[in-house]
Coordinates of C-alpha atoms in Angstrom, one line a residue:
Chain A
M287 CA -26.9 49.3 22.8
N288 CA -29.8 50.3 23.9
G289 CA -32.5 48.1 21.5
F290 CA -29.5 46.0 20.4
F291 CA -31.9 43.2 20.0
D292 CA -35.4 45.2 19.2
I293 CA -36.0 44.1 16.0
P294 CA -38.4 46.3 13.6
S295 CA -41.7 44.6 13.3
D296 CA -41.5 45.1 9.5
L297 CA -39.0 42.5 9.4
Q298 CA -41.6 39.9 10.9
H299 CA -39.4 37.6 13.6
S300 CA -37.5 38.4 16.6
W301 CA -34.1 38.1 16.6
S302 CA -33.3 34.0 17.2
G303 CA -36.0 34.1 14.6
L304 CA -34.4 35.8 12.0
I305 CA -31.3 33.5 13.3
G306 CA -33.2 30.5 12.4
L307 CA -34.5 31.8 9.3
H308 CA -30.1 33.2 8.5
L309 CA -29.3 29.2 9.0
R310 CA -31.7 27.8 6.4
E311 CA -31.0 30.3 3.8
G312 CA -26.9 30.2 4.0
L313 CA -26.8 25.5 4.7
L314 CA -29.7 24.6 2.3
P315 CA -28.2 25.8 -0.6
V316 CA -24.4 24.2 0.4
A317 CA -26.4 21.0 1.5
A318 CA -28.2 21.0 -2.2
G319 CA -25.0 22.2 -3.3
L320 CA -23.6 19.0 -2.1
L321 CA -25.7 16.6 -3.4
L322 CA -25.4 18.2 -6.9
A323 CA -21.8 18.0 -6.3
L324 CA -21.1 14.4 -5.3
P325 CA -22.4 13.0 -9.0
L326 CA -20.9 15.5 -11.5
A327 CA -17.4 15.2 -9.8
Q328 CA -17.7 11.5 -9.8
L329 CA -18.8 12.0 -13.6
C330 CA -14.9 14.7 -13.7
V331 CA -13.1 11.9 -12.0
R332 CA -14.4 8.9 -14.2
F333 CA -14.4 10.9 -17.8
R334 CA -11.4 13.1 -17.1
W335 CA -11.7 15.6 -20.3
L336 CA -15.0 16.5 -18.5
Y337 CA -13.6 18.2 -15.5
P338 CA -11.4 21.6 -17.4
P339 CA -15.0 22.4 -19.1
V340 CA -16.6 21.2 -16.0
L341 CA -14.4 23.5 -13.4
G342 CA -15.0 26.8 -16.2
V343 CA -18.2 26.1 -16.0
T344 CA -18.7 26.5 -11.9
T345 CA -16.5 29.7 -12.3
V346 CA -17.7 31.6 -14.4
L347 CA -21.5 30.7 -12.8
Y348 CA -19.2 31.9 -9.3
A349 CA -18.4 34.9 -11.6
V350 CA -22.3 36.2 -12.1
P351 CA -23.5 38.7 -8.9
S352 CA -26.0 37.4 -7.0
L353 CA -28.5 40.6 -8.5
A354 CA -28.0 39.5 -11.5
F355 CA -29.1 36.1 -10.8
F356 CA -32.2 37.8 -9.0
V357 CA -32.8 39.7 -12.0
V358 CA -33.4 36.5 -14.2
L359 CA -35.1 34.2 -11.4
I360 CA -37.3 36.5 -9.6
D361 CA -39.7 36.4 -13.0
Y362 CA -40.3 32.5 -12.0
T363 CA -39.4 32.1 -8.3
G364 CA -40.4 35.3 -6.8
Q365 CA -39.4 37.6 -4.1
T366 CA -38.7 34.8 -1.7
E367 CA -35.7 32.2 0.1
L368 CA -35.4 30.3 -2.7
T369 CA -34.3 33.1 -5.1
V370 CA -31.9 33.9 -2.8
M371 CA -30.6 30.1 -2.3
I372 CA -30.6 28.9 -5.9
P373 CA -28.0 31.1 -6.6
L374 CA -25.7 30.1 -3.1
A375 CA -26.8 26.8 -4.1
V376 CA -24.6 27.6 -7.3
Y377 CA -21.6 29.3 -6.0
S378 CA -20.8 26.2 -3.6
L379 CA -20.3 24.1 -6.6
V380 CA -17.3 26.4 -7.3
V381 CA -15.6 24.9 -4.2
L382 CA -17.2 21.8 -3.5
I383 CA -16.4 20.4 -7.2
P384 CA -13.0 20.7 -6.7
A385 CA -12.6 19.6 -3.6
I386 CA -14.4 16.5 -3.9
V387 CA -12.4 15.9 -7.3
D388 CA -8.9 16.3 -5.6
G389 CA -10.3 13.9 -2.8
V390 CA -10.9 10.7 -4.5
R391 CA -8.1 11.5 -7.3
S392 CA -5.7 11.4 -4.1
V393 CA -6.9 8.0 -3.1
P394 CA -4.0 5.8 -3.4
E395 CA -2.8 3.9 -6.2
E396 CA -2.1 0.7 -4.3
T397 CA -5.6 1.4 -2.2
L398 CA -7.2 1.1 -5.5
A399 CA -5.7 -1.6 -6.7
A400 CA -6.2 -3.7 -3.9
A401 CA -9.9 -2.9 -3.7
T402 CA -10.7 -3.7 -6.9
A403 CA -8.3 -6.7 -7.2
M404 CA -10.1 -8.0 -4.0
G405 CA -13.5 -7.6 -5.8
F406 CA -14.6 -4.4 -5.0
G407 CA -17.4 -3.7 -8.0
P408 CA -17.3 0.6 -9.0
V409 CA -20.2 1.4 -6.6
R410 CA -19.1 -0.5 -3.8
R411 CA -15.9 0.9 -4.3
Y412 CA -16.7 4.8 -4.7
L413 CA -19.0 4.1 -1.2
Q414 CA -16.7 2.0 0.5
V415 CA -12.8 3.3 -0.5
Q416 CA -13.0 6.4 -2.4
L417 CA -16.2 8.2 -0.7
P418 CA -14.2 7.8 3.0
I419 CA -10.8 8.9 2.2
A420 CA -12.0 11.8 0.8
A421 CA -14.1 12.6 3.3
P422 CA -11.6 15.4 4.6
A423 CA -11.3 17.5 1.9
I424 CA -14.8 17.3 1.4
V425 CA -15.4 18.7 4.8
A426 CA -12.7 20.9 3.6
G427 CA -14.7 22.2 1.5
L428 CA -17.9 22.1 3.3
R429 CA -16.1 24.3 5.6
V430 CA -15.1 27.0 3.1
A431 CA -18.9 27.1 1.0
T432 CA -20.5 27.2 4.3
V433 CA -19.1 30.2 6.1
S434 CA -19.0 31.8 2.3
S435 CA -22.8 31.4 2.1
I436 CA -24.2 32.4 4.9
S437 CA -21.9 35.4 4.8
L438 CA -24.2 35.6 1.6
V439 CA -27.4 35.3 2.5
S440 CA -27.2 38.9 3.9
V441 CA -27.7 39.7 -0.1
G442 CA -31.0 38.8 0.1
A443 CA -32.2 41.7 2.0
L444 CA -31.7 43.2 -1.8
I445 CA -34.9 41.9 -3.0
G446 CA -37.1 43.0 -0.2
N447 CA -36.5 41.0 2.8
Q448 CA -35.3 38.0 2.1
G449 CA -31.1 38.3 3.6
A450 CA -32.8 37.5 7.1
L451 CA -29.8 38.8 9.6
G452 CA -29.1 40.9 5.9
N453 CA -32.3 42.9 6.4
L454 CA -30.9 43.8 9.9
L455 CA -28.6 45.8 7.7
A456 CA -31.5 47.5 5.4
A457 CA -33.5 48.5 8.8
A458 CA -30.1 50.1 10.6
Q459 CA -30.3 52.5 7.3
K460 CA -34.1 53.3 7.5
Y461 CA -34.6 54.0 10.5
D462 CA -31.1 55.3 11.9
R463 CA -31.1 52.6 14.4
P464 CA -26.7 51.7 13.7
E465 CA -26.9 48.7 16.4
L466 CA -28.9 46.8 14.0
A467 CA -26.2 47.3 11.7
V468 CA -23.4 45.7 14.5
N469 CA -26.0 43.0 15.3
S470 CA -26.2 41.7 12.0
V471 CA -22.5 41.5 11.1
L472 CA -21.5 39.9 15.1
T473 CA -24.4 37.0 14.9
T474 CA -23.5 36.5 11.3
A475 CA -20.1 36.0 12.3
V476 CA -20.4 34.1 15.5
L477 CA -22.6 32.0 13.1
A478 CA -20.2 31.4 10.6
I479 CA -17.3 30.3 13.2
L480 CA -20.0 28.1 14.9
C481 CA -20.9 26.5 11.5
D482 CA -17.0 26.2 10.7
A483 CA -16.4 25.0 14.7
A484 CA -19.3 22.4 13.3
L485 CA -17.7 20.9 10.8
V486 CA -14.7 20.6 11.8
L487 CA -16.0 18.5 14.7
L488 CA -17.7 16.4 12.0
R489 CA -13.9 16.0 10.7
I490 CA -13.1 14.6 13.6
L491 CA -15.2 12.7 13.9
L492 CA -15.6 11.3 10.8
T493 CA -11.6 10.3 10.7
P494 CA -10.4 8.8 13.4
W495 CA -7.9 7.2 11.0
M496 CA -5.9 10.3 10.1
P497 CA -2.3 11.1 11.6
R498 CA -2.8 13.3 14.9
G499 CA -1.6 16.6 14.4
T500 CA -2.0 17.2 10.0
G501 CA -5.3 16.8 10.1
D502 CA -5.3 20.1 8.1
R503 CA -3.3 19.1 5.8
R504 CA -5.7 18.8 2.6
E505 CA -6.8 22.2 3.8
P506 CA -4.1 24.0 2.1
A507 CA -4.8 22.7 -1.7
V508 CA -8.7 23.3 -1.6
R509 CA -7.9 26.9 -0.2
R510 CA -6.0 28.0 -2.5
A511 CA -8.4 27.1 -5.8
R512 CA -11.1 28.8 -3.8
P513 CA -12.2 32.4 -5.2
E514 CA -12.0 35.2 -3.0
P515 CA -14.6 36.1 -1.0
E516 CA -16.7 38.8 -2.4
G517 CA -19.9 39.2 -0.1
A518 CA -20.4 42.3 -0.4
T519 CA -19.9 43.2 -3.8
R520 CA -23.3 41.2 -4.2
Chain B
M162 CA -2.4 -24.9 -12.4
I163 CA -2.8 -22.0 -14.2
R164 CA -2.4 -22.5 -18.0
I165 CA -1.7 -19.0 -19.4
D166 CA -1.7 -19.8 -23.0
S167 CA -0.4 -18.2 -26.1
V168 CA -1.3 -14.3 -24.6
T169 CA -1.4 -11.0 -26.0
K170 CA -2.3 -7.6 -24.2
R171 CA -1.9 -5.5 -27.4
Y172 CA -2.9 -1.3 -26.2
P173 CA -4.9 1.0 -28.7
D174 CA -1.7 2.9 -29.3
G175 CA 0.2 -0.5 -30.8
T176 CA 1.9 -1.0 -27.3
V177 CA 2.6 -4.7 -26.9
A178 CA 2.4 -5.7 -23.3
V179 CA 3.0 -9.2 -23.3
D180 CA 3.9 -11.0 -26.5
R181 CA 2.6 -14.4 -27.2
L182 CA 3.3 -15.4 -23.5
S183 CA 2.6 -19.5 -22.5
L184 CA 3.4 -20.5 -19.1
D185 CA 1.9 -23.4 -16.5
I186 CA 2.2 -22.1 -13.0
P187 CA 1.8 -25.5 -11.1
D188 CA -0.7 -25.6 -8.2
R189 CA 1.1 -25.0 -4.7
S190 CA 4.5 -23.3 -5.0
I191 CA 5.9 -20.2 -5.7
T192 CA 6.6 -19.1 -9.7
V193 CA 8.1 -16.3 -10.1
L194 CA 7.9 -13.4 -12.7
V195 CA 10.9 -11.7 -13.1
G196 CA 12.3 -9.0 -15.8
P197 CA 13.3 -5.5 -15.9
S198 CA 10.9 -2.7 -15.8
G199 CA 8.3 -3.1 -19.0
C200 CA 8.9 -6.3 -19.2
G201 CA 4.7 -7.2 -18.8
K202 CA 5.6 -8.9 -15.4
T203 CA 2.4 -7.2 -13.8
T204 CA 0.2 -7.0 -16.8
T205 CA 0.5 -10.4 -16.9
L206 CA -0.7 -11.3 -13.0
R207 CA -3.1 -8.5 -13.7
M208 CA -4.6 -11.0 -16.1
I209 CA -4.8 -13.8 -14.5
N210 CA -7.1 -12.1 -11.8
R211 CA -8.6 -9.7 -15.4
M212 CA -7.7 -6.6 -13.8
V213 CA -6.4 -5.8 -17.4
E214 CA -8.0 -8.5 -20.3
P215 CA -5.7 -9.9 -22.4
T216 CA -6.1 -9.5 -26.5
E217 CA -5.3 -13.0 -27.6
G218 CA -5.3 -16.0 -25.6
T219 CA -6.5 -17.7 -23.2
I220 CA -5.7 -18.2 -19.4
L221 CA -7.5 -21.0 -17.7
L222 CA -7.7 -21.6 -14.1
D223 CA -7.9 -25.6 -13.2
G224 CA -9.3 -26.4 -16.7
E225 CA -11.3 -23.8 -16.8
D226 CA -11.4 -20.2 -19.1
I227 CA -11.5 -17.6 -16.2
R228 CA -14.4 -14.8 -18.6
R229 CA -16.8 -18.1 -17.4
Q230 CA -17.3 -17.1 -14.2
P231 CA -18.2 -13.6 -12.1
V232 CA -14.9 -10.9 -12.6
T233 CA -15.8 -10.7 -8.4
A234 CA -15.8 -14.2 -7.6
L235 CA -13.2 -15.0 -9.5
R236 CA -10.8 -12.1 -7.7
R237 CA -12.2 -12.7 -4.3
S238 CA -10.9 -16.1 -4.7
M239 CA -7.4 -15.1 -4.8
G240 CA -5.6 -13.2 -2.9
Y241 CA -3.8 -10.0 -4.4
V242 CA -0.8 -8.0 -2.5
I243 CA 0.7 -5.5 -3.8
Q244 CA 3.7 -3.0 -3.5
N245 CA 3.2 -0.3 -0.8
A246 CA 0.5 -3.2 1.0
G247 CA -2.1 -0.6 -0.5
L248 CA -4.4 -0.7 2.8
F249 CA -7.8 1.5 3.7
P250 CA -6.3 4.3 5.8
H251 CA -10.0 4.8 7.1
R252 CA -10.2 1.1 8.6
T253 CA -8.4 -0.1 11.4
I254 CA -6.4 -3.5 10.2
V255 CA -8.4 -5.9 11.8
D256 CA -10.8 -4.7 9.3
N257 CA -8.5 -4.4 6.2
I258 CA -7.6 -8.4 6.7
A259 CA -11.5 -8.8 7.6
T260 CA -12.7 -7.2 4.2
V261 CA -13.0 -10.1 1.8
P262 CA -14.7 -12.3 3.9
R263 CA -16.8 -9.7 5.0
M264 CA -18.2 -9.4 0.6
L265 CA -18.1 -13.1 1.1
G266 CA -21.3 -12.8 3.6
W267 CA -19.4 -13.6 6.7
G268 CA -20.6 -12.4 10.2
R269 CA -18.7 -9.8 11.5
R270 CA -17.7 -12.0 14.4
R271 CA -16.2 -15.0 12.6
A272 CA -14.0 -12.5 10.1
R273 CA -12.6 -10.9 13.1
E274 CA -11.8 -13.9 14.7
R275 CA -10.2 -15.0 11.7
A276 CA -8.6 -11.6 11.1
A277 CA -7.3 -12.7 14.5
E278 CA -5.9 -15.7 13.5
L279 CA -4.2 -14.5 10.7
M280 CA -2.3 -11.6 12.1
E281 CA -0.4 -14.2 14.1
R282 CA 0.0 -16.6 11.2
V283 CA 1.9 -13.3 9.3
G284 CA 3.7 -12.5 12.9
L285 CA 1.8 -9.2 13.8
D286 CA 1.0 -8.9 17.6
T287 CA -2.7 -8.9 17.9
S288 CA -2.2 -5.8 20.5
L289 CA -2.4 -3.5 16.7
A290 CA -5.6 -5.5 15.7
Q291 CA -7.4 -1.8 16.6
R292 CA -4.6 0.5 15.2
Y293 CA -4.9 2.1 11.7
P294 CA -2.7 2.0 8.9
Y295 CA -0.5 5.0 9.4
Q296 CA 0.1 4.1 13.3
L297 CA 2.6 0.2 11.0
S298 CA 5.5 0.5 10.0
G299 CA 6.1 -0.1 6.2
G300 CA 6.6 -4.0 7.2
Q301 CA 4.5 -4.4 9.0
Q302 CA 1.8 -3.0 6.3
Q303 CA 3.5 -5.4 4.3
R304 CA 2.8 -8.5 6.9
V305 CA -1.0 -6.4 7.2
G306 CA -1.0 -6.8 3.4
V307 CA -0.5 -10.6 2.8
A308 CA -2.7 -11.4 5.6
R309 CA -5.7 -9.7 3.8
A310 CA -4.9 -11.8 1.2
L311 CA -5.2 -14.4 3.4
A312 CA -8.0 -13.5 5.0
A313 CA -10.9 -16.1 3.0
D314 CA -8.3 -18.6 2.3
P315 CA -8.1 -18.7 -1.5
P316 CA -6.0 -21.6 -3.4
V317 CA -4.2 -18.8 -5.3
L318 CA -2.1 -15.8 -4.2
L319 CA -1.0 -12.9 -6.6
M320 CA 1.9 -10.7 -5.0
D321 CA 3.2 -7.7 -6.8
E322 CA 6.4 -6.7 -6.1
P323 CA 5.1 -6.9 -2.5
F324 CA 8.7 -6.4 -0.5
S325 CA 9.7 -3.8 -3.0
A326 CA 9.2 -1.0 -1.1
V327 CA 11.1 -1.9 2.3
D328 CA 14.5 -1.7 3.3
P329 CA 16.3 -4.6 3.1
V330 CA 16.4 -6.3 6.6
V331 CA 13.1 -6.2 7.1
R332 CA 12.9 -7.4 3.3
K333 CA 15.2 -10.6 4.2
G334 CA 12.4 -10.6 7.0
L335 CA 9.8 -11.0 5.0
Q336 CA 11.0 -13.1 2.5
D337 CA 11.7 -16.0 5.1
E338 CA 8.2 -15.6 6.6
L339 CA 6.3 -16.2 3.3
L340 CA 8.6 -19.2 2.4
R341 CA 7.6 -20.3 6.5
I342 CA 3.6 -18.9 5.3
Q343 CA 4.2 -21.1 2.0
E344 CA 5.4 -24.2 3.9
E345 CA 2.6 -24.5 6.1
L346 CA -0.4 -23.0 3.8
G347 CA 0.7 -24.8 0.1
K348 CA -0.6 -22.0 -1.3
T349 CA -0.4 -21.4 -5.5
I350 CA 1.6 -18.3 -5.4
V351 CA 1.9 -16.1 -8.5
F352 CA 4.8 -13.5 -7.8
V353 CA 6.3 -10.6 -9.3
T354 CA 9.5 -8.8 -9.2
H355 CA 12.2 -7.0 -10.3
D356 CA 14.7 -8.6 -8.2
I357 CA 16.5 -11.9 -9.5
D358 CA 17.4 -12.4 -5.9
E359 CA 14.2 -12.3 -4.9
A360 CA 13.5 -14.5 -7.3
V361 CA 15.6 -17.0 -6.9
K362 CA 15.3 -17.5 -3.4
L363 CA 11.5 -16.9 -3.7
G364 CA 10.7 -20.1 -6.6
T365 CA 10.5 -22.6 -7.4
M366 CA 9.9 -21.7 -10.7
V367 CA 11.0 -18.8 -12.6
A368 CA 10.0 -16.9 -15.8
V369 CA 12.6 -14.5 -17.0
L370 CA 11.0 -11.8 -18.7
R371 CA 12.7 -9.2 -21.8
R372 CA 11.2 -6.3 -23.0
G373 CA 8.1 -6.7 -24.8
G374 CA 6.7 -8.9 -23.1
R375 CA 8.6 -12.3 -24.3
L376 CA 9.2 -15.0 -22.2
A377 CA 13.0 -15.7 -22.0
Q378 CA 13.4 -18.5 -20.1
Y379 CA 10.7 -20.9 -17.8
A380 CA 13.3 -23.3 -15.2
P381 CA 13.6 -23.7 -11.2
P382 CA 16.0 -20.8 -10.9
A383 CA 19.2 -23.7 -10.0
E384 CA 19.0 -24.7 -13.2
L385 CA 18.5 -20.5 -14.5
L386 CA 21.8 -20.2 -12.8
S387 CA 23.8 -23.2 -14.5
A388 CA 22.0 -23.3 -17.5
P389 CA 20.9 -19.8 -19.2
A390 CA 19.1 -19.8 -22.1
D391 CA 21.1 -16.8 -23.6
G392 CA 22.7 -13.3 -23.1
F393 CA 19.8 -12.0 -21.7
V394 CA 19.1 -14.1 -19.3
E395 CA 22.6 -14.2 -18.4
D396 CA 23.2 -10.6 -18.1
F397 CA 20.2 -10.2 -16.4
L398 CA 21.4 -12.5 -13.7
G399 CA 24.3 -10.7 -12.8
A400 CA 28.4 -11.2 -13.0
D401 CA 28.1 -13.1 -9.8
R402 CA 25.8 -16.4 -10.6
G403 CA 28.3 -18.9 -10.3
I404 CA 29.0 -17.6 -6.4
R405 CA 25.1 -17.4 -6.2
R406 CA 24.7 -21.1 -7.5
L407 CA 26.6 -22.5 -5.1
S408 CA 23.3 -21.5 -2.6
F409 CA 21.7 -24.6 -4.3
F410 CA 24.6 -26.9 -2.9
P411 CA 24.4 -28.2 0.7
S412 CA 27.5 -28.1 2.4
A413 CA 26.6 -31.5 4.8
A414 CA 29.4 -33.6 2.6
L415 CA 32.2 -30.9 2.6
E416 CA 35.0 -33.2 4.6
L417 CA 35.9 -31.6 8.2
T418 CA 38.9 -32.0 9.7
T419 CA 39.3 -31.8 13.9
D420 CA 43.5 -31.6 13.7
A421 CA 43.4 -28.4 13.9
V422 CA 40.9 -28.0 17.3
I423 CA 42.0 -27.4 20.4
P424 CA 40.7 -26.4 23.3
A425 CA 42.1 -23.8 25.3
D426 CA 43.8 -25.6 28.2
A427 CA 45.6 -27.6 26.2
P428 CA 48.9 -29.1 27.7
A429 CA 51.9 -27.1 25.7
E430 CA 53.1 -30.2 24.3
R431 CA 49.5 -31.3 22.2
I432 CA 50.2 -27.9 21.4
A433 CA 53.9 -27.9 20.0
A434 CA 52.9 -31.3 18.6
S435 CA 50.6 -29.6 16.1
D436 CA 52.1 -29.1 12.3
A437 CA 48.6 -26.9 11.7
R438 CA 49.3 -23.8 10.2
Y439 CA 47.3 -21.9 12.5
L440 CA 44.7 -23.8 15.5
L441 CA 40.9 -23.4 16.2
V442 CA 41.0 -22.9 20.2
T443 CA 37.9 -23.8 22.0
D444 CA 36.4 -23.2 25.3
S445 CA 35.6 -25.9 27.7
D446 CA 32.1 -26.6 26.0
G447 CA 33.5 -26.8 22.6
R448 CA 32.6 -23.3 21.2
P449 CA 34.9 -21.6 19.1
L450 CA 37.2 -19.0 20.5
G451 CA 39.9 -17.8 17.6
W452 CA 42.4 -19.1 16.2
T453 CA 46.3 -18.7 16.8
E454 CA 49.3 -19.9 15.2
P455 CA 51.1 -22.9 17.4
G456 CA 54.5 -21.4 17.8
E457 CA 52.7 -17.6 19.4
P458 CA 51.5 -20.0 22.9
A459 CA 53.9 -18.9 25.5
A460 CA 54.7 -21.0 28.3
G461 CA 51.6 -20.5 30.4
G462 CA 49.3 -21.9 28.1
I463 CA 47.0 -19.8 25.2
R464 CA 46.2 -16.7 25.3
T465 CA 42.4 -16.0 25.0
D466 CA 43.0 -13.0 24.4
R467 CA 45.4 -11.9 22.2
L468 CA 43.5 -14.8 19.7
L469 CA 42.7 -14.2 16.0
P470 CA 38.7 -13.6 15.5
H471 CA 37.3 -16.9 14.1
G472 CA 34.4 -14.7 12.2
R473 CA 31.4 -16.0 11.6
P474 CA 30.7 -20.4 11.7
F475 CA 28.8 -22.5 9.5
V476 CA 26.5 -25.0 10.1
P477 CA 27.0 -28.3 7.8
G478 CA 23.2 -29.8 7.8
A479 CA 22.0 -26.3 7.1
D480 CA 24.0 -23.6 5.5
S481 CA 24.6 -24.1 1.5
L482 CA 28.4 -24.1 0.1
R483 CA 28.2 -19.9 -0.6
V484 CA 27.6 -19.9 3.2
A485 CA 30.8 -22.2 4.0
L486 CA 32.5 -20.6 0.7
D487 CA 32.1 -17.6 2.2
C488 CA 32.8 -18.0 6.2
A489 CA 36.1 -19.0 4.6
V490 CA 37.2 -16.2 2.5
L491 CA 35.8 -14.2 6.1
S492 CA 38.2 -15.7 8.1
P493 CA 41.3 -14.4 8.4
T494 CA 43.6 -17.7 8.1
G495 CA 41.1 -18.9 5.2
W496 CA 39.1 -21.4 7.3
A497 CA 35.6 -22.1 7.9
V498 CA 35.0 -23.0 11.4
A499 CA 32.0 -25.5 11.5
V500 CA 29.4 -25.6 14.7
D501 CA 27.0 -28.2 15.3
D502 CA 23.0 -26.3 15.9
D503 CA 24.3 -25.8 19.5
G504 CA 27.2 -24.0 18.2
R505 CA 29.9 -26.5 19.6
V506 CA 33.4 -27.0 16.9
T507 CA 32.3 -29.9 15.1
G508 CA 35.9 -29.2 12.6
V509 CA 37.0 -27.0 10.2
V510 CA 37.5 -26.5 6.7
S511 CA 39.5 -24.6 4.5
Q512 CA 39.3 -23.1 1.4
Q513 CA 41.0 -25.9 -1.4
T514 CA 38.8 -28.4 0.1
I515 CA 35.3 -26.0 -0.6
A516 CA 36.7 -25.4 -3.7
E517 CA 37.1 -29.6 -4.3
A518 CA 33.4 -29.7 -3.0
I519 CA 32.5 -26.8 -5.6
R520 CA 34.2 -29.2 -8.7
A521 CA 32.3 -32.8 -7.5
A522 CA 28.8 -30.8 -6.9
H523 CA 29.1 -29.0 -10.5
A524 CA 30.0 -32.2 -12.1
Q525 CA 27.1 -33.7 -10.5
G526 CA 25.0 -30.6 -11.2
R527 CA 26.0 -31.5 -15.3
T528 CA 24.6 -35.4 -15.1
G529 CA 22.0 -33.9 -13.1
K530 CA 21.6 -34.8 -10.4
T531 CA 21.4 -31.1 -8.6
E532 CA 20.1 -31.6 -4.8
V533 CA 18.8 -28.1 -3.9
A534 CA 19.4 -27.7 -0.7
R535 CA 17.3 -24.0 1.1

């Protein structure tokens, strides 16, 4: 394991620097995806006919390999982080939109009727009733999107040193230093696990009102809807 | 007063949920809308707080069209209780109850104090204040629902099958509680149910609706039971409406006899001297022990361990003729035992005597002098 943390200088970052870069390239797209998914999902809840086409479009976009995205984007955004993050943000929609729609729809009919009858306007009702009750489902979606995004960042290596920890994989080949590949895989995995744990903690903090022991109740539905992770092929 | 004036609700697909309905809902009383599913009762209720807009007709609240004020203001002035309570699962009990006061701009502290006060009023332990809805039973959740509706002290309370989803014992408790609260607060309550027994028990006025949203009959419950408007109402009231109607006649006027009541330590001669078929034996405090036959007591007095059970007694001042008749029917001897508030025997009464009282009450009812005892 000699030189495990000895990062080749052409990567222009230390190990911890790569971690910071990786987190930024992995998490910013999920945050952007969430910002985009919230209004889209609300439209899908409001206009039911909109949901199937939106779902269809996000699924098709998810099926587009990231390499194809890069080819198109590189003309506009160049060999930058942004070129990596845009596809990742698009991919996250396929998980986040259904998670939010299902979560908002899972609010009991009586609860909604009661809110309306008590004089909640549509905006107040959305912010104070529907969204908080959908929080567990949304966090469940975020967990899947985050872990998947963190693993996908590595493909950025394909457009030249924009894959953060993924760049170590390329370096391992180039310099014949397999320990760098091990470093890359392990560090990425640990990052994914830590981010997932942080989101679980967030869910627990957000939902003291959920019956204990059933906190993961909503997740299987989301998991079923989730496309298989296919980071390796991108 | 809420005046529903020839209101019709027609949906785009042509379905008519409510058909030219007119109702005057009196202040400070419980008006029940009852009928089979699809009779438009919930639609009617939801038109009062504009969750559903009528296609035709108007609804007036104290003489003013309800469309003349902002819809949220209208709704905040009407408490709403729904089946399964519809509590906010993500808010504590106290915050659930304080919802409308907070929206009306009350301070947090004042709203919480009000919530605590209401918890007591609806019979909830204030130690539940910081719990979440999932930690409460169905009956407790429904009480929270009632407290939440009452929080801003609205003059009107709309209740949509509020007690349908709880078991019969809990439901009876909630109904009694509602009647008690209503006695204290005197709200204008519109109550929707499909359960005619609930309608008769709670309603000052009962509107029976038929499928297609037409009014079949609008009358006080006693009148509904004695004079159903047509076959539909009669069917809807069920086969035992005659018995149920007895709930509206007091048992106070029943003629009680004390000839057949003897203390357990009565001398043998007195027992032998009685010409009653059965004797009711009481303890030294006058409480009933059970029935015996005059021939039965052996030498040495009455054997209190060999008595026939006396069954449930009734209280003439408080119970109706229905309860008295029920006690007589259930009694092994056919005689009902009357007691005072302390449970001391005041006399016994036979099924025949009760039957005569029923005939007399009916005769009186026909001349329009029905006395409601509940």
